[in-house]
CSV table of C-alpha atoms in Angstrom, one decimal:
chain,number,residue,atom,x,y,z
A,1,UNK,CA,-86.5,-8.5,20.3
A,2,UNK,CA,-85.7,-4.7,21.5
A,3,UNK,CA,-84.1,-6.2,24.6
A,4,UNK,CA,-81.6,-8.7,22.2
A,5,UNK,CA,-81.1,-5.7,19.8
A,6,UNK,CA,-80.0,-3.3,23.2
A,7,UNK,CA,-78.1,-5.8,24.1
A,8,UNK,CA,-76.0,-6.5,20.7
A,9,UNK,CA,-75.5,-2.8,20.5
A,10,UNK,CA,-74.3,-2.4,23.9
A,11,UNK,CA,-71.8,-5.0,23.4
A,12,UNK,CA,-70.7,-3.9,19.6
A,13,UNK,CA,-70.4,-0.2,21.2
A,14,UNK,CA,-68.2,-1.7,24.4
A,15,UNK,CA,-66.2,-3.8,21.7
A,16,UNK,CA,-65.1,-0.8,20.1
A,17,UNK,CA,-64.9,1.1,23.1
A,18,UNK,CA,-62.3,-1.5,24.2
A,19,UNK,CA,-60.6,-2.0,21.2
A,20,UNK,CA,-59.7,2.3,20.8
A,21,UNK,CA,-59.2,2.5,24.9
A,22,UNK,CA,-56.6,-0.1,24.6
A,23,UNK,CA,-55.3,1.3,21.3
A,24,UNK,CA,-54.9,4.9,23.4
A,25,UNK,CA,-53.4,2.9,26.6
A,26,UNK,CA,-51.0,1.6,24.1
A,27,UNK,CA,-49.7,4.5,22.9
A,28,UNK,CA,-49.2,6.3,25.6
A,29,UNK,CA,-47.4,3.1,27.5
A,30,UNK,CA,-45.3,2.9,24.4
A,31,UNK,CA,-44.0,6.5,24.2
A,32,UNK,CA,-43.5,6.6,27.8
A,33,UNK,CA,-41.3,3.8,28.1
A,34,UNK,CA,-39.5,5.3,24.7
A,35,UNK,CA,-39.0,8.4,26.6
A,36,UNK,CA,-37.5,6.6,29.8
A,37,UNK,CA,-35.2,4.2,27.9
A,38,UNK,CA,-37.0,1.2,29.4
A,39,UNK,CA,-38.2,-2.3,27.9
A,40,UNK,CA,-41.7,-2.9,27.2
A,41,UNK,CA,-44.0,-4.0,29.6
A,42,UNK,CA,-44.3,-8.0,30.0
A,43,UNK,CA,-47.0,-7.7,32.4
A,44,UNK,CA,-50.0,-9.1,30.4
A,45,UNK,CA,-48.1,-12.1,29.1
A,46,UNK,CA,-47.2,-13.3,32.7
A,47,UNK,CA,-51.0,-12.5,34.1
A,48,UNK,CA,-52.4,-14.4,31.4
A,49,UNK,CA,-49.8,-17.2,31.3
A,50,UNK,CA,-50.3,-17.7,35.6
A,51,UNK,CA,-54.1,-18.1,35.0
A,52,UNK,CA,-53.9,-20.5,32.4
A,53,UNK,CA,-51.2,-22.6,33.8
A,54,UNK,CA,-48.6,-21.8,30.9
A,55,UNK,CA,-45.0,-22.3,32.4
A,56,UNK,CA,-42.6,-21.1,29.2
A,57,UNK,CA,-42.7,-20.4,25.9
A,58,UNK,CA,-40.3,-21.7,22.7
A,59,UNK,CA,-39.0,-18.6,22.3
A,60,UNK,CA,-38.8,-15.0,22.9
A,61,UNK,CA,-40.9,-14.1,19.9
A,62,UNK,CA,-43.9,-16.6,21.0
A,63,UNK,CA,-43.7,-14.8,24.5
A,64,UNK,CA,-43.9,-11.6,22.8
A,65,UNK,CA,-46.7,-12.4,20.9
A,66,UNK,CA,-48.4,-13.8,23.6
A,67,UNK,CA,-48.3,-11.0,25.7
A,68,UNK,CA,-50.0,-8.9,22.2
A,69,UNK,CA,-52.5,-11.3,22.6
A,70,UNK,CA,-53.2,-11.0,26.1
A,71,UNK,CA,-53.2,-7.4,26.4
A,72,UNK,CA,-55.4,-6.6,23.3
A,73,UNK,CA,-57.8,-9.7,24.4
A,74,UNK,CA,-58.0,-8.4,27.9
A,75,UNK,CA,-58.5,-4.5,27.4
A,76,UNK,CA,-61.2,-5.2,24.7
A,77,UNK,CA,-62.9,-7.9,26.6
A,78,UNK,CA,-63.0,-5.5,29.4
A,79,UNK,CA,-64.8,-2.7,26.6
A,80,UNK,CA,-67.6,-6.1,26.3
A,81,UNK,CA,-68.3,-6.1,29.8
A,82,UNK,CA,-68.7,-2.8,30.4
A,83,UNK,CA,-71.0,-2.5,27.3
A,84,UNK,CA,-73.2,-5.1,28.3
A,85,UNK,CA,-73.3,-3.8,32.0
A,86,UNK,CA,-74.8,-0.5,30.1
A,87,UNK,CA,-77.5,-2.5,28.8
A,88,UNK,CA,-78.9,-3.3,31.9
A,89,UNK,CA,-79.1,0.2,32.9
Protein backbone atom coordinates (compact mmCIF):
# COMPACT_ATOMS: atom_id res chain seq x y z
CA UNK A 1 0.00 0.00 0.00
CA UNK A 2 3.11 2.50 0.58
CA UNK A 3 4.13 1.91 -3.04
CA UNK A 4 0.17 2.98 -4.28
CA UNK A 5 0.33 5.84 -1.70
CA UNK A 6 4.10 7.09 -3.28
CA UNK A 7 2.79 6.77 -6.25
CA UNK A 8 -0.64 8.98 -5.86
CA UNK A 9 1.50 11.56 -4.20
CA UNK A 10 4.00 11.71 -6.79
CA UNK A 11 1.40 12.25 -9.31
CA UNK A 12 -0.90 14.79 -7.24
CA UNK A 13 2.57 16.75 -6.55
CA UNK A 14 3.57 16.55 -10.57
CA UNK A 15 -0.24 17.68 -11.17
CA UNK A 16 0.26 20.73 -9.46
CA UNK A 17 3.71 21.10 -10.52
CA UNK A 18 2.30 21.18 -14.01
CA UNK A 19 -0.56 23.09 -13.51
CA UNK A 20 1.71 26.38 -11.71
CA UNK A 21 4.69 25.62 -14.41
CA UNK A 22 2.23 26.14 -17.14
CA UNK A 23 0.44 28.98 -15.27
CA UNK A 24 4.26 30.74 -15.03
CA UNK A 25 4.98 29.74 -18.93
CA UNK A 26 1.82 31.52 -19.52
CA UNK A 27 2.52 34.55 -18.14
CA UNK A 28 5.50 35.17 -19.19
CA UNK A 29 4.52 34.16 -23.05
CA UNK A 30 1.62 36.56 -22.58
CA UNK A 31 3.54 39.64 -21.46
CA UNK A 32 6.19 39.01 -23.93
CA UNK A 33 4.09 38.94 -26.90
CA UNK A 34 2.18 42.21 -25.15
CA UNK A 35 5.56 43.80 -25.11
CA UNK A 36 6.33 42.95 -28.94
CA UNK A 37 2.96 43.85 -30.34
CA UNK A 38 2.52 40.26 -31.62
CA UNK A 39 -0.56 37.77 -31.68
CA UNK A 40 -0.79 34.98 -29.42
CA UNK A 41 0.71 31.89 -29.91
CA UNK A 42 -1.49 29.23 -31.91
CA UNK A 43 1.07 26.61 -31.59
CA UNK A 44 -0.73 24.14 -29.20
CA UNK A 45 -3.98 24.16 -31.07
CA UNK A 46 -2.36 23.11 -34.41
CA UNK A 47 0.08 20.28 -32.49
CA UNK A 48 -2.84 18.97 -30.91
CA UNK A 49 -5.32 19.36 -33.83
CA UNK A 50 -2.34 17.38 -36.43
CA UNK A 51 -2.28 14.42 -33.90
CA UNK A 52 -5.81 13.94 -33.56
CA UNK A 53 -6.64 14.34 -37.13
CA UNK A 54 -8.81 17.65 -36.57
CA UNK A 55 -8.80 19.61 -40.00
CA UNK A 56 -10.86 23.05 -38.97
CA UNK A 57 -12.84 24.36 -36.51
CA UNK A 58 -16.53 26.40 -36.68
CA UNK A 59 -15.08 29.32 -35.70
CA UNK A 60 -12.33 31.42 -34.50
CA UNK A 61 -13.56 31.22 -30.91
CA UNK A 62 -13.75 27.17 -30.94
CA UNK A 63 -10.05 27.35 -32.32
CA UNK A 64 -9.16 29.48 -29.60
CA UNK A 65 -10.51 27.52 -27.05
CA UNK A 66 -9.09 24.66 -28.32
CA UNK A 67 -5.73 25.77 -28.28
CA UNK A 68 -6.61 26.74 -24.10
CA UNK A 69 -7.31 23.29 -23.93
CA UNK A 70 -4.44 21.95 -25.53
CA UNK A 71 -1.84 23.97 -23.89
CA UNK A 72 -3.17 23.71 -20.26
CA UNK A 73 -3.85 19.78 -20.96
CA UNK A 74 -0.38 19.32 -22.38
CA UNK A 75 1.85 21.34 -19.80
CA UNK A 76 0.00 19.71 -16.79
CA UNK A 77 0.03 16.24 -18.28
CA UNK A 78 3.65 16.77 -18.67
CA UNK A 79 3.72 17.89 -14.54
CA UNK A 80 1.92 13.87 -14.29
CA UNK A 81 4.62 12.29 -15.99
CA UNK A 82 7.33 13.79 -14.47
CA UNK A 83 5.75 13.10 -11.02
CA UNK A 84 5.25 9.59 -11.54
CA UNK A 85 8.79 9.24 -13.04
CA UNK A 86 9.82 10.59 -9.36
CA UNK A 87 8.22 7.79 -7.93
CA UNK A 88 10.20 5.32 -9.27
CA UNK A 89 13.24 6.88 -8.03
Amino acid sequence: MKALTKTANAIGDGLVAGFLGTAAMTVSSTLEARLRHRKASTAPARATAKALGIESFDSDLARARFNDLSHWGYGTGWGVVRGILGATA
